[in-house]
XYZ file of C-alpha atoms in Angstrom:
494
model
C 115.326 11.434 85.836
C 116.597 12.766 82.518
C 113.105 12.657 80.990
C 111.714 14.565 83.953
C 114.295 17.280 83.475
C 113.494 17.673 79.765
C 109.780 17.962 80.350
C 110.008 20.548 83.106
C 108.339 23.875 82.273
C 110.899 25.621 84.459
C 113.946 24.544 82.491
C 116.369 27.484 82.607
C 117.531 27.105 79.015
C 113.979 26.832 77.680
C 112.905 29.779 79.808
C 115.645 31.978 78.422
C 114.783 30.955 74.903
C 111.154 31.892 75.445
C 111.941 35.423 76.570
C 111.508 38.241 74.008
C 114.791 39.503 72.692
C 115.535 43.140 73.506
C 115.640 45.153 70.324
C 116.576 48.688 69.460
C 113.876 51.094 68.359
C 116.282 52.951 66.087
C 115.747 52.884 62.296
C 117.129 49.850 60.508
C 118.068 52.084 57.590
C 119.579 55.348 58.762
C 120.006 56.663 55.228
C 116.313 56.279 54.469
C 115.383 57.809 57.831
C 117.676 60.776 57.206
C 116.050 61.435 53.821
C 112.545 61.295 55.247
C 113.454 63.468 58.237
C 115.067 66.080 55.975
C 111.986 66.090 53.742
C 109.744 66.646 56.767
C 111.962 69.482 57.976
C 111.801 71.062 54.512
C 108.001 70.818 54.577
C 107.752 72.526 57.973
C 110.111 75.301 56.858
C 108.004 75.790 53.724
C 104.877 75.879 55.882
C 106.329 78.724 57.954
C 107.762 80.590 54.971
C 104.432 80.524 53.106
C 102.184 81.169 56.102
C 100.711 84.358 54.580
C 99.395 82.331 51.645
C 97.438 80.000 53.928
C 94.201 80.405 55.812
C 94.670 81.666 59.355
C 92.690 78.706 60.700
C 90.205 76.200 59.373
C 87.846 73.805 61.129
C 88.536 70.115 60.797
C 86.132 67.994 58.730
C 84.633 65.107 60.668
C 86.681 62.522 58.801
C 89.843 64.232 60.008
C 88.674 64.071 63.625
C 87.747 60.417 63.122
C 91.340 59.702 62.100
C 92.301 60.372 65.733
C 89.707 58.114 67.296
C 91.247 54.770 66.414
C 92.066 51.877 68.716
C 95.528 51.515 70.216
C 97.855 50.389 67.377
C 99.724 47.134 67.986
C 101.487 46.763 64.663
C 103.950 49.329 63.259
C 103.360 51.526 60.242
C 106.004 52.780 57.876
C 107.415 56.195 58.761
C 106.557 57.656 55.361
C 102.897 56.738 55.919
C 102.863 58.338 59.369
C 104.556 61.470 58.039
C 101.927 61.564 55.303
C 99.297 61.784 58.039
C 101.243 64.621 59.646
C 101.248 66.542 56.372
C 97.606 65.869 55.494
C 95.822 65.580 58.833
C 97.792 67.738 61.282
C 99.625 70.592 59.599
C 96.557 72.088 57.829
C 94.556 72.240 61.073
C 96.986 73.883 63.503
C 96.022 76.725 65.852
C 97.002 79.374 63.334
C 99.166 81.530 65.575
C 101.970 81.581 62.995
C 99.777 83.742 60.740
C 100.070 87.555 60.974
C 96.277 87.935 61.323
C 96.020 85.601 64.311
C 95.213 88.071 67.078
C 92.527 86.522 69.260
C 94.769 85.328 72.068
C 98.210 86.208 73.381
C 100.100 83.496 71.505
C 103.624 83.975 70.253
C 104.325 83.084 66.633
C 107.593 81.237 67.198
C 110.619 81.503 64.928
C 112.470 79.093 62.626
C 115.425 79.306 65.024
C 113.256 78.041 67.851
C 112.049 75.189 65.664
C 115.643 74.081 65.031
C 116.305 74.270 68.786
C 113.342 71.993 69.479
C 114.706 69.482 67.007
C 118.124 69.515 68.697
C 116.602 69.288 72.191
C 114.461 66.325 71.179
C 117.475 64.582 69.669
C 119.584 65.061 72.805
C 116.595 64.104 74.994
C 118.036 65.507 78.210
C 116.158 65.408 81.489
C 116.722 68.838 83.002
C 115.368 68.006 86.444
C 118.896 67.886 87.783
C 122.349 66.311 87.747
C 125.516 67.767 86.271
C 125.165 68.318 82.537
C 125.111 71.219 80.122
C 121.314 71.545 80.093
C 121.436 72.836 83.670
C 124.075 75.425 82.781
C 122.053 76.681 79.816
C 119.051 77.172 82.115
C 121.259 78.994 84.633
C 122.361 81.287 81.813
C 118.740 82.276 81.167
C 118.290 82.885 84.899
C 121.292 85.219 84.819
C 119.968 87.038 81.782
C 116.554 87.544 83.414
C 118.192 88.818 86.586
C 119.940 91.396 84.438
C 116.854 92.299 82.387
C 114.642 92.747 85.449
C 117.337 94.310 87.672
C 117.153 91.514 90.231
C 120.038 90.811 92.641
C 122.510 87.927 92.441
C 120.510 86.125 95.143
C 117.697 85.550 92.633
C 117.027 82.174 91.109
C 114.618 81.015 88.450
C 113.028 78.070 86.751
C 111.453 77.100 83.453
C 107.877 75.852 83.780
C 105.060 75.153 81.344
C 103.694 78.691 81.479
C 102.768 81.574 83.735
C 99.813 79.729 85.230
C 102.295 77.322 86.815
C 104.734 80.133 87.596
C 102.012 82.107 89.391
C 100.980 79.004 91.329
C 104.561 78.473 92.486
C 104.851 82.136 93.489
C 101.705 81.897 95.633
C 103.083 78.732 97.241
C 106.449 80.351 97.989
C 104.773 83.461 99.431
C 102.570 81.278 101.639
C 105.535 79.263 102.933
C 107.554 82.391 103.673
C 104.667 83.874 105.652
C 103.886 80.718 107.642
C 107.361 79.227 107.922
C 108.878 76.044 106.514
C 106.998 74.005 109.118
C 103.801 74.731 107.236
C 104.982 72.382 104.481
C 104.154 69.485 106.779
C 101.607 71.084 109.118
C 99.529 72.783 106.416
C 97.513 75.971 106.661
C 96.614 75.247 110.274
C 100.086 76.514 111.176
C 98.897 80.046 110.505
C 96.400 80.403 113.311
C 94.829 83.055 111.074
C 93.178 83.024 107.683
C 95.519 84.091 104.894
C 94.363 86.735 102.405
C 95.888 88.031 99.167
C 95.182 90.921 96.806
C 95.182 91.420 93.065
C 93.501 93.528 90.412
C 89.909 92.894 89.380
C 91.420 92.548 85.876
C 93.975 89.897 86.915
C 94.177 86.607 85.060
C 92.020 83.798 86.446
C 95.081 81.670 87.170
C 95.740 83.788 90.280
C 92.429 82.679 91.784
C 93.181 79.141 90.634
C 96.565 79.277 92.368
C 94.827 80.247 95.602
C 92.515 77.267 95.196
C 95.248 74.762 94.385
C 97.444 75.977 97.239
C 94.640 75.247 99.696
C 94.116 78.883 100.694
C 90.925 79.278 98.673
C 89.927 81.812 96.044
C 87.408 83.354 98.467
C 90.458 84.734 100.254
C 91.711 86.559 97.164
C 90.614 90.188 97.240
C 89.926 91.709 93.836
C 90.940 95.349 93.972
C 88.955 97.805 91.839
C 90.599 99.330 88.773
C 90.520 102.837 87.335
C 89.320 103.882 83.869
C 92.615 102.657 82.422
C 92.217 99.198 83.928
C 94.951 99.702 86.563
C 94.693 98.634 90.199
C 93.635 101.502 92.481
C 96.062 102.011 95.353
C 93.551 103.677 97.664
C 91.298 100.611 97.444
C 94.215 98.237 98.007
C 95.269 100.105 101.139
C 91.713 100.143 102.518
C 91.247 96.417 101.916
C 94.472 95.539 103.709
C 93.520 97.695 106.700
C 90.038 96.166 106.870
C 91.398 92.620 106.738
C 93.933 93.284 109.486
C 91.195 94.785 111.643
C 89.137 91.641 111.091
C 91.987 89.476 112.401
C 93.032 88.125 109.021
C 96.619 87.654 107.810
C 97.508 89.476 104.558
C 100.495 87.791 102.908
C 100.579 88.568 99.159
C 99.795 91.221 96.578
C 99.935 90.394 92.854
C 100.473 93.175 90.334
C 99.707 92.601 86.681
C 102.153 93.709 83.989
C 99.715 93.576 81.092
C 96.142 92.512 81.816
C 94.646 89.850 79.610
C 91.595 91.935 78.669
C 93.184 95.238 77.694
C 96.949 95.050 78.349
C 96.809 97.537 81.240
C 99.884 97.686 83.496
C 99.258 98.111 87.223
C 101.214 100.875 89.044
C 103.953 98.459 90.062
C 106.100 101.040 91.822
C 103.247 102.117 94.093
C 102.276 98.492 94.788
C 105.883 97.766 95.767
C 105.829 100.601 98.311
C 102.589 99.364 99.893
C 103.833 95.760 99.942
C 107.031 96.850 101.712
C 105.116 98.833 104.356
C 102.624 96.026 104.940
C 105.167 93.196 104.866
C 103.499 91.472 101.896
C 105.137 89.342 99.240
C 104.938 91.368 96.017
C 104.575 89.153 92.955
C 104.161 90.334 89.353
C 102.192 88.378 86.788
C 104.157 89.436 83.729
C 102.886 86.741 81.377
C 101.863 89.284 78.772
C 104.119 92.268 79.356
C 107.210 91.551 81.450
C 109.488 90.949 78.466
C 108.707 94.476 77.278
C 111.541 95.560 79.601
C 113.775 94.507 76.686
C 112.481 97.588 74.819
C 114.048 100.937 75.723
C 110.799 102.600 74.671
C 108.508 100.460 76.836
C 110.657 99.809 79.913
C 109.466 102.914 81.835
C 105.905 101.539 81.834
C 107.109 98.746 84.117
C 108.910 100.838 86.733
C 108.755 99.012 90.055
C 108.932 95.491 88.649
C 112.527 95.376 89.887
C 111.220 95.772 93.479
C 109.058 92.666 93.336
C 109.832 89.414 95.150
C 108.979 87.308 92.091
C 107.945 87.619 88.452
C 106.121 85.160 86.189
C 106.645 85.506 82.450
C 106.257 83.588 79.204
C 109.021 83.398 76.623
C 106.473 81.759 74.298
C 104.514 84.998 74.056
C 106.461 88.165 73.213
C 109.740 86.253 73.362
C 108.555 84.255 70.303
C 110.007 81.011 71.696
C 108.048 77.902 70.601
C 105.583 76.535 73.137
C 106.040 75.949 75.940
C 108.500 78.157 77.796
C 107.097 79.714 80.954
C 109.460 81.112 83.577
C 109.525 82.143 87.236
C 112.175 84.435 88.690
C 112.405 84.735 92.501
C 114.410 87.470 94.217
C 115.370 85.240 97.150
C 116.431 81.958 95.579
C 116.820 80.453 99.043
C 113.119 81.055 99.729
C 112.246 79.184 96.557
C 114.408 76.260 97.613
C 113.010 76.257 101.169
C 109.524 75.912 99.720
C 110.216 73.165 97.199
C 113.321 71.054 97.936
C 112.568 67.530 99.053
C 115.211 65.276 100.646
C 115.248 61.840 99.060
C 117.822 59.058 98.878
C 117.554 58.862 95.105
C 118.302 62.597 94.809
C 121.484 62.609 96.890
C 124.255 64.891 95.641
C 127.957 64.282 95.229
C 130.980 66.544 94.969
C 131.815 65.086 91.550
C 130.367 62.893 88.834
C 126.892 63.128 87.312
C 125.283 63.713 90.712
C 127.297 66.872 91.372
C 125.658 70.211 92.052
C 124.205 71.755 95.181
C 120.908 73.071 93.768
C 119.082 71.292 90.958
C 115.968 72.548 89.158
C 113.912 69.895 90.972
C 114.755 71.777 94.195
C 113.034 74.882 92.801
C 109.886 73.398 91.248
C 107.762 70.246 91.516
C 108.944 68.518 88.334
C 111.643 65.853 88.427
C 111.179 65.145 84.726
C 111.770 68.310 82.724
C 112.510 68.936 79.063
C 115.266 71.163 77.722
C 113.107 74.324 77.411
C 116.156 76.471 78.017
C 117.775 75.557 74.681
C 115.112 77.119 72.453
C 115.095 80.205 74.668
C 118.887 80.455 74.662
C 119.112 79.965 70.886
C 116.377 82.547 70.263
C 118.062 85.189 72.408
C 121.571 84.384 71.187
C 120.524 84.434 67.522
C 118.251 87.476 67.575
C 119.655 89.531 70.464
C 117.538 91.376 73.000
C 117.706 94.655 71.048
C 115.933 93.095 68.070
C 113.438 91.265 70.285
C 112.718 94.499 72.155
C 112.175 96.353 68.885
C 109.750 93.642 67.789
C 107.823 94.009 71.042
C 107.663 97.785 70.626
C 106.536 97.182 67.041
C 103.569 95.147 68.287
C 102.512 98.105 70.424
C 102.926 100.472 67.472
C 100.765 98.110 65.425
C 98.096 98.260 68.110
C 98.084 102.055 68.038
C 97.849 101.984 64.247
C 94.909 99.582 64.328
C 93.127 101.644 66.981
C 93.611 104.829 64.953
C 92.248 103.208 61.793
C 89.203 101.897 63.640
C 88.536 105.132 65.522
C 88.575 107.061 62.248
C 85.708 105.023 60.793
C 82.042 105.532 61.611
C 81.383 101.806 62.089
C 83.721 101.327 65.049
C 84.427 102.653 68.529
C 87.419 101.921 70.765
C 86.240 100.483 74.086
C 89.415 100.606 76.207
C 92.674 102.566 76.242
C 95.448 100.890 74.262
C 98.067 100.422 76.976
C 100.327 97.970 75.141
C 99.344 95.639 72.323
C 95.642 94.890 72.825
C 92.832 96.703 71.004
C 89.217 96.287 72.089
C 86.484 97.782 69.916
C 82.756 97.653 69.371
C 80.551 97.961 66.300
C 78.330 101.041 66.550
C 74.663 100.191 66.781
C 75.336 96.460 67.010
C 74.932 94.172 69.989
C 76.655 91.106 71.371
C 75.173 88.705 68.837
C 76.633 90.705 65.944
C 80.080 90.847 67.575
C 80.038 87.116 68.229
C 78.973 86.283 64.668
C 81.584 88.613 63.185
C 84.392 86.974 65.152
C 83.247 83.431 64.391
C 82.696 84.152 60.700
C 86.179 85.629 60.306
C 87.705 82.637 62.081
C 85.810 79.994 60.117
C 86.505 81.665 56.779
C 90.201 81.677 57.671
C 90.509 85.425 57.050
C 91.537 86.515 60.538
C 91.344 85.260 64.105
C 90.300 87.948 66.595
C 88.394 87.029 69.757
C 85.863 88.765 71.976
C 85.800 89.861 75.597
C 83.543 91.871 77.893
C 84.267 95.528 78.704
C 81.857 97.389 81.007
C 79.255 94.698 80.469
C 79.455 94.858 76.662
C 80.772 92.194 74.324
C 83.565 93.690 72.197
C 86.053 92.480 69.602
C 89.513 91.934 71.077
C 92.728 91.949 69.034
C 95.959 90.977 70.805
C 98.894 91.841 68.553
C 101.794 89.576 69.497
C 102.922 88.188 66.136
C 106.281 89.534 64.937
C 105.130 88.923 61.342
C 102.197 91.355 61.544
C 102.598 94.607 59.607
C 100.541 97.783 59.257
C 99.537 96.556 55.795
C 98.119 93.386 57.369
C 96.090 95.480 59.786
C 94.867 97.797 57.039
C 93.623 94.715 55.180
C 91.943 93.545 58.386
C 90.114 96.856 58.807
C 89.005 96.687 55.173
C 87.529 93.226 55.679
C 85.722 94.461 58.813
C 84.201 97.327 56.841
C 83.073 94.972 54.072
C 81.578 92.596 56.627
C 79.522 95.308 58.348
C 78.410 96.765 55.013
C 77.316 93.364 53.713
C 75.357 92.629 56.882
C 73.739 96.066 56.766
C 72.812 95.626 53.097
């Protein structure tokens, strides 16, 4: 009997002994970890401080790419070895948007303050999907600030998301639910009885069409309204399209104005769109990914008249707000509508009148994510440290830089401006040169690490596009850029 017990494979004591012992993943030597972490922080600060001395961007050699094609590691490596890889294999090959001559895409340059905030947020590791903790209050503070900046009422609510693509998708979803009723959340688009249609500029960002697709409405039901010579939505065409769709038995529900088009930076006539939306009972949403934060500038705010009449606004703090990626944001005039569209009753999300489960409305009631990082901290620290006056002046400075660049280019025989400079984007062509030349110029500048413009298509022609978002960019930087363009064209001509 005793021998049988000892030989049993199910002996409780033996079974417990065989189990792996839970172990902490913290450093065994905090002093050593602190030294290495401080050294890494110093290296990143030095990287930012010396960014002008570095190439804008450089392609990775194949051996560097191969370093990230290894099998899943089972054994640990020492932290100093891993940090060595960060220094040698990652930092030299970043996007380049910290550099003052990165201008190909609308990327913010970040700030050292934002970097410190990211470090703090990662250390605290808060889930900001809900519950009663300070992360939720910091996010509510940003909501309040955006209500004030955009002249929205106290009924407005907002939410941090990855970026304006997600914010625009949520806005389309909220507009759809408000038009069809909350029952459509379970019944689907069939609850309409009519086909939904929406309207936006022909120059609108592609994420609007994508939002129509993902919401189940379909991008074929997004009307692209013609634009004028300045790239702004034409109100006469919008009105005619709405009338034609109603006559055809369709159900218009949404119009999206653009506060800064991705091609040229044009701002739609938001005030006029608001009037039409009110008359036609349409949800008026503004895609302000590029330009909405320009309301922080006294000089630029008049360009966005009417944005305060919208039902919702999408914007990106990681663009002109210079907050580190990612920090997208949606503000909705009727916070109750946002909650009606998103909130999901679940036993594991029950609320209490006290304790950690306190709070009537959590961020997970306003967007689809239950797991959410502390994006609000880097935004709060950036605004608190810099102040909106300084941020607004920086935004206005980007627009002044764009005008300076356009003037320099227009004054030279090699170049011609291809679109009005509405905000911070300059599009230009090379006289007598075609698309192949433009493409080669852009790629050569990028690969040599001298500058990083991009190209786009204006009136069927490939042109160089420079989006000036970086707060580090100066007129001297742009003068140097024009000089390198002149040398490039001369060398190719010779």
